[in-house]
């Protein structure tokens, strides 16, 4: 059963990674509200099939479709949100939209795990369908059909290669790939690390501390992202690197580990917002294409982090996991500092005084 669960997670990630770019291009001229509704309804249907399926292949197909739907929604949400507000509020709009990631990690994952252990995984997926239907009603009632933003042509698209050539896009994508890879190596195997340092019974507490700190980070980034995007991304890299180093060096006691985990959450929580804002700002007219590439690389990095972390754990043991982060984050910091004009400027264009 655990093997099948792992396969379903991999299939879901593949659905997102393989289709985010081509589907974003294929649906470029769709009205944004219709596209969002289509993705959410497809997600609901896939979860319904998962809940009732008794066939392994059908279940895996449903998880693939769920990943496709999630990747499509993720790729278009940041651009959709930023077009609803004036330029000086765009960073905060993306922060609000992307708050779902740390909320899901801090509340949704533990709640889903608990519900699955008590009532079974089928009921968990059925509940997800119910919540998604509520979301569809919310979108129909309250989400604008097309933001009235002058100078923005709905559905305007740029092929992938020209989008990557836009100044600033490539550095942001590099930072995304390596930063997410580093984070995933430790986050995926945090239970193994805690077990290796004698804190195997504290996994739930550690995840709660990490999630709560991540939510604080989302709030801080949302408040300051329009005026200090460069400072925030540099601070995030340094905080996560410092936290990982502390976990490696000070893993002999519970309190230092808990403190390092809080530092980790403070550094990581706002990263999705920072990276999606940076790539949309750098991409300009090619922002939607750049977003779809970012979503693909994010999922590739998550898959790669799982593989790399497993190799480190098998060959060098759990204490090697946190040491990998400062090594990987060193080039991330260099690239973020170098992209001072395009990619990670000191201040977002159009931000108020």
mmCIF file of C-alpha atoms in Angstrom:
data_model
loop_
_atom_site.group_PDB
_atom_site.id
_atom_site.type_symbol
_atom_site.label_atom_id
_atom_site.label_comp_id
_atom_site.label_asym_id
_atom_site.label_seq_id
_atom_site.Cartn_x
_atom_site.Cartn_y
_atom_site.Cartn_z
ATOM 1 C CA UNK A 1 0.000 0.000 0.000
ATOM 2 C CA UNK A 2 2.813 2.457 0.873
ATOM 3 C CA UNK A 3 4.481 1.693 -2.475
ATOM 4 C CA UNK A 4 1.224 2.422 -4.309
ATOM 5 C CA UNK A 5 0.850 5.682 -2.371
ATOM 6 C CA UNK A 6 4.322 6.722 -3.438
ATOM 7 C CA UNK A 7 3.558 5.875 -7.051
ATOM 8 C CA UNK A 8 0.392 7.985 -6.927
ATOM 9 C CA UNK A 9 2.374 10.977 -5.694
ATOM 10 C CA UNK A 10 4.906 10.500 -8.494
ATOM 11 C CA UNK A 11 2.164 10.200 -11.127
ATOM 12 C CA UNK A 12 0.511 13.360 -9.819
ATOM 13 C CA UNK A 13 3.800 15.279 -10.057
ATOM 14 C CA UNK A 14 4.403 13.938 -13.563
ATOM 15 C CA UNK A 15 0.973 15.152 -14.633
ATOM 16 C CA UNK A 16 1.909 18.652 -13.563
ATOM 17 C CA UNK A 17 5.478 18.643 -14.869
ATOM 18 C CA UNK A 18 4.701 17.178 -18.305
ATOM 19 C CA UNK A 19 1.658 19.276 -19.176
ATOM 20 C CA UNK A 20 1.969 22.698 -17.527
ATOM 21 C CA UNK A 21 3.846 24.290 -20.446
ATOM 22 C CA UNK A 22 1.919 22.816 -23.414
ATOM 23 C CA UNK A 23 -1.499 23.220 -21.777
ATOM 24 C CA UNK A 24 -0.787 26.805 -20.772
ATOM 25 C CA UNK A 25 0.095 27.517 -24.399
ATOM 26 C CA UNK A 26 -2.923 25.643 -25.766
ATOM 27 C CA UNK A 27 -5.348 27.526 -23.523
ATOM 28 C CA UNK A 28 -3.716 30.925 -23.971
ATOM 29 C CA UNK A 29 -6.785 32.549 -25.511
ATOM 30 C CA UNK A 30 -9.305 31.071 -23.125
ATOM 31 C CA UNK A 31 -11.001 33.540 -20.759
ATOM 32 C CA UNK A 32 -9.241 33.191 -17.422
ATOM 33 C CA UNK A 33 -12.369 32.451 -15.391
ATOM 34 C CA UNK A 34 -13.439 29.677 -17.760
ATOM 35 C CA UNK A 35 -9.958 28.177 -17.634
ATOM 36 C CA UNK A 36 -9.856 28.294 -13.831
ATOM 37 C CA UNK A 37 -13.293 26.645 -13.604
ATOM 38 C CA UNK A 38 -12.250 23.936 -16.064
ATOM 39 C CA UNK A 39 -9.135 23.128 -14.056
ATOM 40 C CA UNK A 40 -10.998 23.046 -10.731
ATOM 41 C CA UNK A 41 -13.832 20.877 -12.102
ATOM 42 C CA UNK A 42 -11.284 18.476 -13.623
ATOM 43 C CA UNK A 43 -9.541 18.302 -10.238
ATOM 44 C CA UNK A 44 -12.855 17.487 -8.533
ATOM 45 C CA UNK A 45 -13.687 14.760 -11.036
ATOM 46 C CA UNK A 46 -10.236 13.213 -10.683
ATOM 47 C CA UNK A 47 -10.560 13.116 -6.894
ATOM 48 C CA UNK A 48 -14.030 11.571 -7.191
ATOM 49 C CA UNK A 49 -12.677 8.809 -9.423
ATOM 50 C CA UNK A 50 -9.834 8.245 -6.963
ATOM 51 C CA UNK A 51 -12.313 7.922 -4.093
ATOM 52 C CA UNK A 52 -14.466 5.261 -5.767
ATOM 53 C CA UNK A 53 -11.934 3.424 -7.952
ATOM 54 C CA UNK A 54 -11.042 -0.188 -7.193
ATOM 55 C CA UNK A 55 -8.677 -0.498 -10.161
ATOM 56 C CA UNK A 56 -5.031 0.488 -9.775
ATOM 57 C CA UNK A 57 -4.597 1.740 -13.354
ATOM 58 C CA UNK A 58 -7.768 3.847 -13.134
ATOM 59 C CA UNK A 59 -6.593 5.325 -9.847
ATOM 60 C CA UNK A 60 -3.210 6.221 -11.317
ATOM 61 C CA UNK A 61 -4.895 7.782 -14.365
ATOM 62 C CA UNK A 62 -7.067 9.863 -12.051
ATOM 63 C CA UNK A 63 -4.027 11.063 -10.089
ATOM 64 C CA UNK A 64 -2.334 12.027 -13.370
ATOM 65 C CA UNK A 65 -5.391 14.070 -14.392
ATOM 66 C CA UNK A 66 -5.446 15.716 -10.952
ATOM 67 C CA UNK A 67 -1.817 16.724 -11.440
ATOM 68 C CA UNK A 68 -2.597 18.123 -14.892
ATOM 69 C CA UNK A 69 -5.472 20.200 -13.505
ATOM 70 C CA UNK A 70 -3.454 21.462 -10.537
ATOM 71 C CA UNK A 71 -0.505 22.419 -12.734
ATOM 72 C CA UNK A 72 -2.713 24.333 -15.166
ATOM 73 C CA UNK A 73 -4.389 26.275 -12.361
ATOM 74 C CA UNK A 74 -1.060 26.984 -10.669
ATOM 75 C CA UNK A 75 0.506 28.264 -13.883
ATOM 76 C CA UNK A 76 -2.250 30.804 -14.525
ATOM 77 C CA UNK A 77 -3.265 31.925 -11.022
ATOM 78 C CA UNK A 78 -0.430 34.364 -10.336
ATOM 79 C CA UNK A 79 -0.932 36.179 -13.635
ATOM 80 C CA UNK A 80 -4.697 36.196 -13.122
ATOM 81 C CA UNK A 81 -4.387 37.660 -9.629
ATOM 82 C CA UNK A 82 -1.891 40.371 -10.572
ATOM 83 C CA UNK A 83 -4.158 41.627 -13.367
ATOM 84 C CA UNK A 84 -6.998 42.261 -10.922
ATOM 85 C CA UNK A 85 -5.200 44.985 -8.979
ATOM 86 C CA UNK A 86 -3.162 48.152 -9.617
ATOM 87 C CA UNK A 87 0.570 47.723 -10.232
ATOM 88 C CA UNK A 88 1.594 48.689 -6.696
ATOM 89 C CA UNK A 89 -0.601 45.929 -5.210
ATOM 90 C CA UNK A 90 0.407 43.123 -7.568
ATOM 91 C CA UNK A 91 2.990 41.596 -5.232
ATOM 92 C CA UNK A 92 0.473 41.450 -2.403
ATOM 93 C CA UNK A 93 -2.130 39.898 -4.686
ATOM 94 C CA UNK A 94 0.266 37.099 -5.633
ATOM 95 C CA UNK A 95 1.204 36.677 -1.947
ATOM 96 C CA UNK A 96 -2.457 36.172 -1.079
ATOM 97 C CA UNK A 97 -2.959 33.645 -3.874
ATOM 98 C CA UNK A 98 0.219 31.721 -3.066
ATOM 99 C CA UNK A 99 -0.544 31.580 0.664
ATOM 100 C CA UNK A 100 -2.322 28.315 -0.135
ATOM 101 C CA UNK A 101 0.977 26.427 -0.402
ATOM 102 C CA UNK A 102 2.183 26.910 3.206
ATOM 103 C CA UNK A 103 -1.389 26.648 4.494
ATOM 104 C CA UNK A 104 -1.710 23.276 2.744
ATOM 105 C CA UNK A 105 1.616 22.106 4.169
ATOM 106 C CA UNK A 106 0.919 23.285 7.725
ATOM 107 C CA UNK A 107 -2.783 22.403 7.969
ATOM 108 C CA UNK A 108 -3.947 20.394 4.955
ATOM 109 C CA UNK A 109 -1.289 17.665 4.960
ATOM 110 C CA UNK A 110 -1.539 16.856 8.709
ATOM 111 C CA UNK A 111 -5.354 17.051 8.560
ATOM 112 C CA UNK A 112 -5.484 14.780 5.517
ATOM 113 C CA UNK A 113 -3.105 12.301 7.124
ATOM 114 C CA UNK A 114 -5.156 12.238 10.322
ATOM 115 C CA UNK A 115 -8.460 11.863 8.468
ATOM 116 C CA UNK A 116 -6.994 9.100 6.300
ATOM 117 C CA UNK A 117 -5.809 7.167 9.356
ATOM 118 C CA UNK A 118 -9.173 7.533 11.113
ATOM 119 C CA UNK A 119 -11.710 7.240 8.296
ATOM 120 C CA UNK A 120 -9.712 5.898 5.350
ATOM 121 C CA UNK A 121 -8.175 7.496 2.282
ATOM 122 C CA UNK A 122 -11.362 7.159 0.188
ATOM 123 C CA UNK A 123 -13.275 9.450 2.515
ATOM 124 C CA UNK A 124 -10.383 11.917 2.396
ATOM 125 C CA UNK A 125 -10.611 12.172 -1.389
ATOM 126 C CA UNK A 126 -14.403 12.380 -1.215
ATOM 127 C CA UNK A 127 -14.083 15.311 1.177
ATOM 128 C CA UNK A 128 -11.663 16.960 -1.242
ATOM 129 C CA UNK A 129 -14.323 16.674 -3.936
ATOM 130 C CA UNK A 130 -16.901 18.331 -1.679
ATOM 131 C CA UNK A 131 -14.521 21.196 -0.882
ATOM 132 C CA UNK A 132 -13.721 21.598 -4.572
ATOM 133 C CA UNK A 133 -17.430 21.867 -5.424
ATOM 134 C CA UNK A 134 -17.700 24.640 -2.846
ATOM 135 C CA UNK A 135 -14.722 26.293 -4.528
ATOM 136 C CA UNK A 136 -16.481 26.120 -7.899
ATOM 137 C CA UNK A 137 -19.447 27.964 -6.390
ATOM 138 C CA UNK A 138 -17.106 30.594 -4.947
ATOM 139 C CA UNK A 139 -15.459 31.150 -8.335
ATOM 140 C CA UNK A 140 -18.811 31.424 -10.117
ATOM 141 C CA UNK A 141 -20.146 33.933 -7.618
ATOM 142 C CA UNK A 142 -17.180 36.144 -6.811
ATOM 143 C CA UNK A 143 -14.255 35.816 -9.236
ATOM 144 C CA UNK A 144 -14.251 38.406 -12.063
ATOM 145 C CA UNK A 145 -14.511 36.981 -15.560
ATOM 146 C CA UNK A 146 -11.785 39.169 -17.049
ATOM 147 C CA UNK A 147 -9.835 41.835 -15.180
ATOM 148 C CA UNK A 148 -10.160 45.200 -16.872
ATOM 149 C CA UNK A 149 -6.462 46.004 -17.160
ATOM 150 C CA UNK A 150 -5.447 48.302 -20.026
ATOM 151 C CA UNK A 151 -2.399 47.331 -22.060
ATOM 152 C CA UNK A 152 -2.794 43.616 -21.330
ATOM 153 C CA UNK A 153 -4.106 41.446 -24.136
ATOM 154 C CA UNK A 154 -5.893 38.417 -22.713
ATOM 155 C CA UNK A 155 -4.357 35.260 -24.067
ATOM 156 C CA UNK A 156 -1.205 36.921 -25.366
ATOM 157 C CA UNK A 157 1.501 34.263 -25.484
ATOM 158 C CA UNK A 158 5.195 33.904 -26.154
ATOM 159 C CA UNK A 159 6.864 30.600 -27.137
ATOM 160 C CA UNK A 160 9.107 29.047 -24.508
ATOM 161 C CA UNK A 161 12.505 29.814 -26.091
ATOM 162 C CA UNK A 162 11.894 33.574 -26.501
ATOM 163 C CA UNK A 163 10.459 33.702 -22.982
ATOM 164 C CA UNK A 164 13.638 32.173 -21.563
ATOM 165 C CA UNK A 165 15.670 34.795 -23.437
ATOM 166 C CA UNK A 166 13.889 37.680 -21.703
ATOM 167 C CA UNK A 167 16.390 39.315 -19.305
ATOM 168 C CA UNK A 168 15.863 38.115 -15.749
ATOM 169 C CA UNK A 169 13.740 35.056 -16.516
ATOM 170 C CA UNK A 170 16.579 32.514 -16.643
ATOM 171 C CA UNK A 171 18.113 33.593 -13.295
ATOM 172 C CA UNK A 172 14.718 33.341 -11.571
ATOM 173 C CA UNK A 173 14.147 29.888 -13.038
ATOM 174 C CA UNK A 174 17.623 28.743 -11.944
ATOM 175 C CA UNK A 175 16.957 29.966 -8.410
ATOM 176 C CA UNK A 176 13.595 28.174 -8.461
ATOM 177 C CA UNK A 177 15.043 24.853 -9.603
ATOM 178 C CA UNK A 178 17.941 24.721 -7.141
ATOM 179 C CA UNK A 179 16.178 26.344 -4.171
ATOM 180 C CA UNK A 180 13.216 23.948 -4.389
ATOM 181 C CA UNK A 181 15.580 21.001 -4.918
ATOM 182 C CA UNK A 182 17.523 21.899 -1.764
ATOM 183 C CA UNK A 183 14.396 22.428 0.321
ATOM 184 C CA UNK A 184 12.788 19.179 -0.860
ATOM 185 C CA UNK A 185 15.832 17.056 -0.008
ATOM 186 C CA UNK A 186 15.400 17.877 3.678
ATOM 187 C CA UNK A 187 11.639 18.372 3.827
ATOM 188 C CA UNK A 188 10.858 15.011 2.190
ATOM 189 C CA UNK A 189 13.020 13.111 4.656
ATOM 190 C CA UNK A 190 12.554 15.266 7.749
ATOM 191 C CA UNK A 191 11.071 12.289 9.621
ATOM 192 C CA UNK A 192 14.157 10.204 8.835
ATOM 193 C CA UNK A 193 16.414 13.054 9.963
ATOM 194 C CA UNK A 194 14.506 13.490 13.217
ATOM 195 C CA UNK A 195 14.668 9.761 13.830
ATOM 196 C CA UNK A 196 18.409 9.862 13.271
ATOM 197 C CA UNK A 197 18.876 12.520 15.976
ATOM 198 C CA UNK A 198 16.565 10.875 18.499
ATOM 199 C CA UNK A 199 13.485 13.012 17.865
ATOM 200 C CA UNK A 200 11.417 10.560 15.886
ATOM 201 C CA UNK A 201 8.365 11.176 18.069
ATOM 202 C CA UNK A 202 8.407 14.921 17.341
ATOM 203 C CA UNK A 203 7.593 14.855 13.622
ATOM 204 C CA UNK A 204 4.092 16.300 14.070
ATOM 205 C CA UNK A 205 5.371 19.087 16.317
ATOM 206 C CA UNK A 206 8.199 19.910 13.926
ATOM 207 C CA UNK A 207 5.816 20.121 10.960
ATOM 208 C CA UNK A 208 3.477 22.328 12.985
ATOM 209 C CA UNK A 209 6.324 24.684 13.921
ATOM 210 C CA UNK A 210 7.518 24.769 10.328
ATOM 211 C CA UNK A 211 4.017 25.491 9.042
ATOM 212 C CA UNK A 212 3.305 28.218 11.572
ATOM 213 C CA UNK A 213 6.626 29.929 10.818
ATOM 214 C CA UNK A 214 5.893 29.631 7.095
ATOM 215 C CA UNK A 215 2.594 31.447 7.548
ATOM 216 C CA UNK A 216 4.408 34.280 9.332
ATOM 217 C CA UNK A 217 6.842 34.396 6.415
ATOM 218 C CA UNK A 218 3.955 34.632 3.928
ATOM 219 C CA UNK A 219 2.554 37.603 5.841
ATOM 220 C CA UNK A 220 5.915 39.397 6.004
ATOM 221 C CA UNK A 221 6.571 38.835 2.304
ATOM 222 C CA UNK A 222 3.063 39.987 1.408
ATOM 223 C CA UNK A 223 3.573 43.265 3.257
ATOM 224 C CA UNK A 224 7.047 44.049 1.911
ATOM 225 C CA UNK A 225 7.342 42.333 -1.466
ATOM 226 C CA UNK A 226 6.483 45.378 -3.586
ATOM 227 C CA UNK A 227 9.203 47.494 -1.978
ATOM 228 C CA UNK A 228 11.917 45.000 -0.998
ATOM 229 C CA UNK A 229 11.796 41.938 -3.284
ATOM 230 C CA UNK A 230 15.574 41.641 -3.573
ATOM 231 C CA UNK A 231 16.182 41.883 0.163
ATOM 232 C CA UNK A 232 13.474 39.298 0.806
ATOM 233 C CA UNK A 233 14.843 36.655 -1.568
ATOM 234 C CA UNK A 234 18.382 37.110 -0.208
ATOM 235 C CA UNK A 235 17.075 36.871 3.360
ATOM 236 C CA UNK A 236 15.129 33.720 2.462
ATOM 237 C CA UNK A 237 18.201 31.991 1.043
ATOM 238 C CA UNK A 238 20.324 32.957 4.054
ATOM 239 C CA UNK A 239 17.688 31.909 6.595
ATOM 240 C CA UNK A 240 17.153 28.481 5.041
ATOM 241 C CA UNK A 241 20.912 27.909 4.727
ATOM 242 C CA UNK A 242 21.474 29.006 8.332
ATOM 243 C CA UNK A 243 18.644 26.797 9.548
ATOM 244 C CA UNK A 244 20.012 23.738 7.750
ATOM 245 C CA UNK A 245 23.498 24.380 9.098
ATOM 246 C CA UNK A 246 22.074 24.700 12.607
ATOM 247 C CA UNK A 247 20.207 21.415 12.194
ATOM 248 C CA UNK A 248 23.444 19.714 11.162
ATOM 249 C CA UNK A 249 25.570 21.227 13.929
ATOM 250 C CA UNK A 250 23.124 21.530 16.823
ATOM 251 C CA UNK A 251 21.099 18.352 16.367
ATOM 252 C CA UNK A 252 22.000 17.019 19.803
ATOM 253 C CA UNK A 253 19.057 18.675 21.576
ATOM 254 C CA UNK A 254 15.369 19.169 20.975
ATOM 255 C CA UNK A 255 15.247 22.922 21.595
ATOM 256 C CA UNK A 256 17.983 23.837 19.057
ATOM 257 C CA UNK A 257 16.294 21.624 16.464
ATOM 258 C CA UNK A 258 12.918 23.271 17.070
ATOM 259 C CA UNK A 259 14.498 26.723 16.834
ATOM 260 C CA UNK A 260 16.221 25.795 13.573
ATOM 261 C CA UNK A 261 12.952 24.487 12.130
ATOM 262 C CA UNK A 262 11.245 27.787 12.956
ATOM 263 C CA UNK A 263 14.093 29.597 11.189
ATOM 264 C CA UNK A 264 13.646 27.268 8.222
ATOM 265 C CA UNK A 265 9.929 28.046 8.003
ATOM 266 C CA UNK A 266 10.563 31.792 8.251
ATOM 267 C CA UNK A 267 12.963 31.520 5.336
ATOM 268 C CA UNK A 268 10.885 29.228 3.156
ATOM 269 C CA UNK A 269 7.258 30.297 3.592
ATOM 270 C CA UNK A 270 7.366 33.317 1.311
ATOM 271 C CA UNK A 271 9.576 31.748 -1.359
ATOM 272 C CA UNK A 272 6.706 30.661 -3.686
ATOM 273 C CA UNK A 273 5.381 34.219 -3.678
ATOM 274 C CA UNK A 274 8.807 35.753 -4.234
ATOM 275 C CA UNK A 275 9.685 33.477 -7.143
ATOM 276 C CA UNK A 276 6.328 33.730 -8.908
ATOM 277 C CA UNK A 277 6.316 37.502 -8.533
ATOM 278 C CA UNK A 278 9.896 37.710 -9.813
ATOM 279 C CA UNK A 279 9.243 35.565 -12.880
ATOM 280 C CA UNK A 280 6.049 37.451 -13.819
ATOM 281 C CA UNK A 281 7.787 40.809 -13.413
ATOM 282 C CA UNK A 282 10.821 39.691 -15.414
ATOM 283 C CA UNK A 283 8.724 37.968 -18.064
ATOM 284 C CA UNK A 284 6.569 40.977 -18.930
ATOM 285 C CA UNK A 285 4.450 40.024 -21.962
ATOM 286 C CA UNK A 286 5.886 36.493 -21.705
ATOM 287 C CA UNK A 287 4.857 36.177 -18.036
ATOM 288 C CA UNK A 288 2.346 33.348 -18.499
ATOM 289 C CA UNK A 289 4.852 31.248 -20.436
ATOM 290 C CA UNK A 290 7.524 31.927 -17.823
ATOM 291 C CA UNK A 291 5.059 30.910 -15.106
ATOM 292 C CA UNK A 292 4.349 27.603 -16.820
ATOM 293 C CA UNK A 293 8.084 26.876 -17.034
ATOM 294 C CA UNK A 294 8.463 27.739 -13.351
ATOM 295 C CA UNK A 295 5.665 25.313 -12.425
ATOM 296 C CA UNK A 296 7.335 22.569 -14.469
ATOM 297 C CA UNK A 297 10.757 23.178 -12.929
ATOM 298 C CA UNK A 298 9.224 23.310 -9.448
ATOM 299 C CA UNK A 299 7.788 19.817 -9.867
ATOM 300 C CA UNK A 300 10.972 18.510 -11.472
ATOM 301 C CA UNK A 301 12.903 19.860 -8.479
ATOM 302 C CA UNK A 302 10.505 18.183 -6.056
ATOM 303 C CA UNK A 303 10.933 14.850 -7.811
ATOM 304 C CA UNK A 304 14.697 15.346 -7.985
ATOM 305 C CA UNK A 305 14.832 16.289 -4.320
ATOM 306 C CA UNK A 306 13.085 13.083 -3.380
ATOM 307 C CA UNK A 307 15.570 11.031 -5.382
ATOM 308 C CA UNK A 308 18.650 12.951 -4.211
ATOM 309 C CA UNK A 309 17.536 12.854 -0.592
ATOM 310 C CA UNK A 310 16.970 9.116 -0.807
ATOM 311 C CA UNK A 311 20.473 8.570 -2.183
ATOM 312 C CA UNK A 312 22.031 10.741 0.536
ATOM 313 C CA UNK A 313 20.049 8.970 3.220
ATOM 314 C CA UNK A 314 21.036 5.508 1.982
ATOM 315 C CA UNK A 315 24.724 6.244 1.445
ATOM 316 C CA UNK A 316 25.650 8.836 4.069
ATOM 317 C CA UNK A 317 22.880 8.680 6.653
ATOM 318 C CA UNK A 318 20.330 11.251 7.908
ATOM 319 C CA UNK A 319 22.886 13.797 9.120
ATOM 320 C CA UNK A 320 24.003 14.342 5.514
ATOM 321 C CA UNK A 321 20.594 15.748 4.566
ATOM 322 C CA UNK A 322 20.873 19.221 6.151
ATOM 323 C CA UNK A 323 24.466 19.640 4.959
ATOM 324 C CA UNK A 324 23.286 19.442 1.356
ATOM 325 C CA UNK A 325 21.295 22.669 1.685
ATOM 326 C CA UNK A 326 24.090 25.207 2.260
ATOM 327 C CA UNK A 327 26.076 23.551 -0.554
ATOM 328 C CA UNK A 328 23.191 23.909 -3.017
ATOM 329 C CA UNK A 329 22.128 27.346 -1.804
ATOM 330 C CA UNK A 330 25.560 28.922 -2.328
ATOM 331 C CA UNK A 331 25.088 29.232 -6.144
ATOM 332 C CA UNK A 332 21.462 30.292 -5.561
ATOM 333 C CA UNK A 333 22.690 33.221 -3.495
ATOM 334 C CA UNK A 334 25.286 34.143 -6.114
ATOM 335 C CA UNK A 335 22.713 34.151 -8.927
ATOM 336 C CA UNK A 336 20.154 36.102 -6.882
ATOM 337 C CA UNK A 337 22.757 38.752 -6.035
ATOM 338 C CA UNK A 338 23.958 38.961 -9.630
ATOM 339 C CA UNK A 339 20.431 39.429 -11.048
ATOM 340 C CA UNK A 340 20.173 42.879 -9.517
ATOM 341 C CA UNK A 341 18.769 44.640 -12.591
ATOM 342 C CA UNK A 342 16.535 41.951 -14.086
ATOM 343 C CA UNK A 343 15.192 39.106 -12.021
ATOM 344 C CA UNK A 344 15.601 40.313 -8.451
ATOM 345 C CA UNK A 345 15.681 44.139 -8.446
ATOM 346 C CA UNK A 346 15.776 46.104 -5.216
ATOM 347 C CA UNK A 347 12.251 47.403 -5.800
ATOM 348 C CA UNK A 348 9.359 46.276 -7.974
ATOM 349 C CA UNK A 349 8.529 48.568 -10.889
ATOM 350 C CA UNK A 350 5.336 50.470 -10.191
ATOM 351 C CA UNK A 351 5.500 50.006 -6.418
ATOM 352 C CA UNK A 352 4.209 52.958 -4.435
ATOM 353 C CA UNK A 353 6.428 55.094 -2.263
#
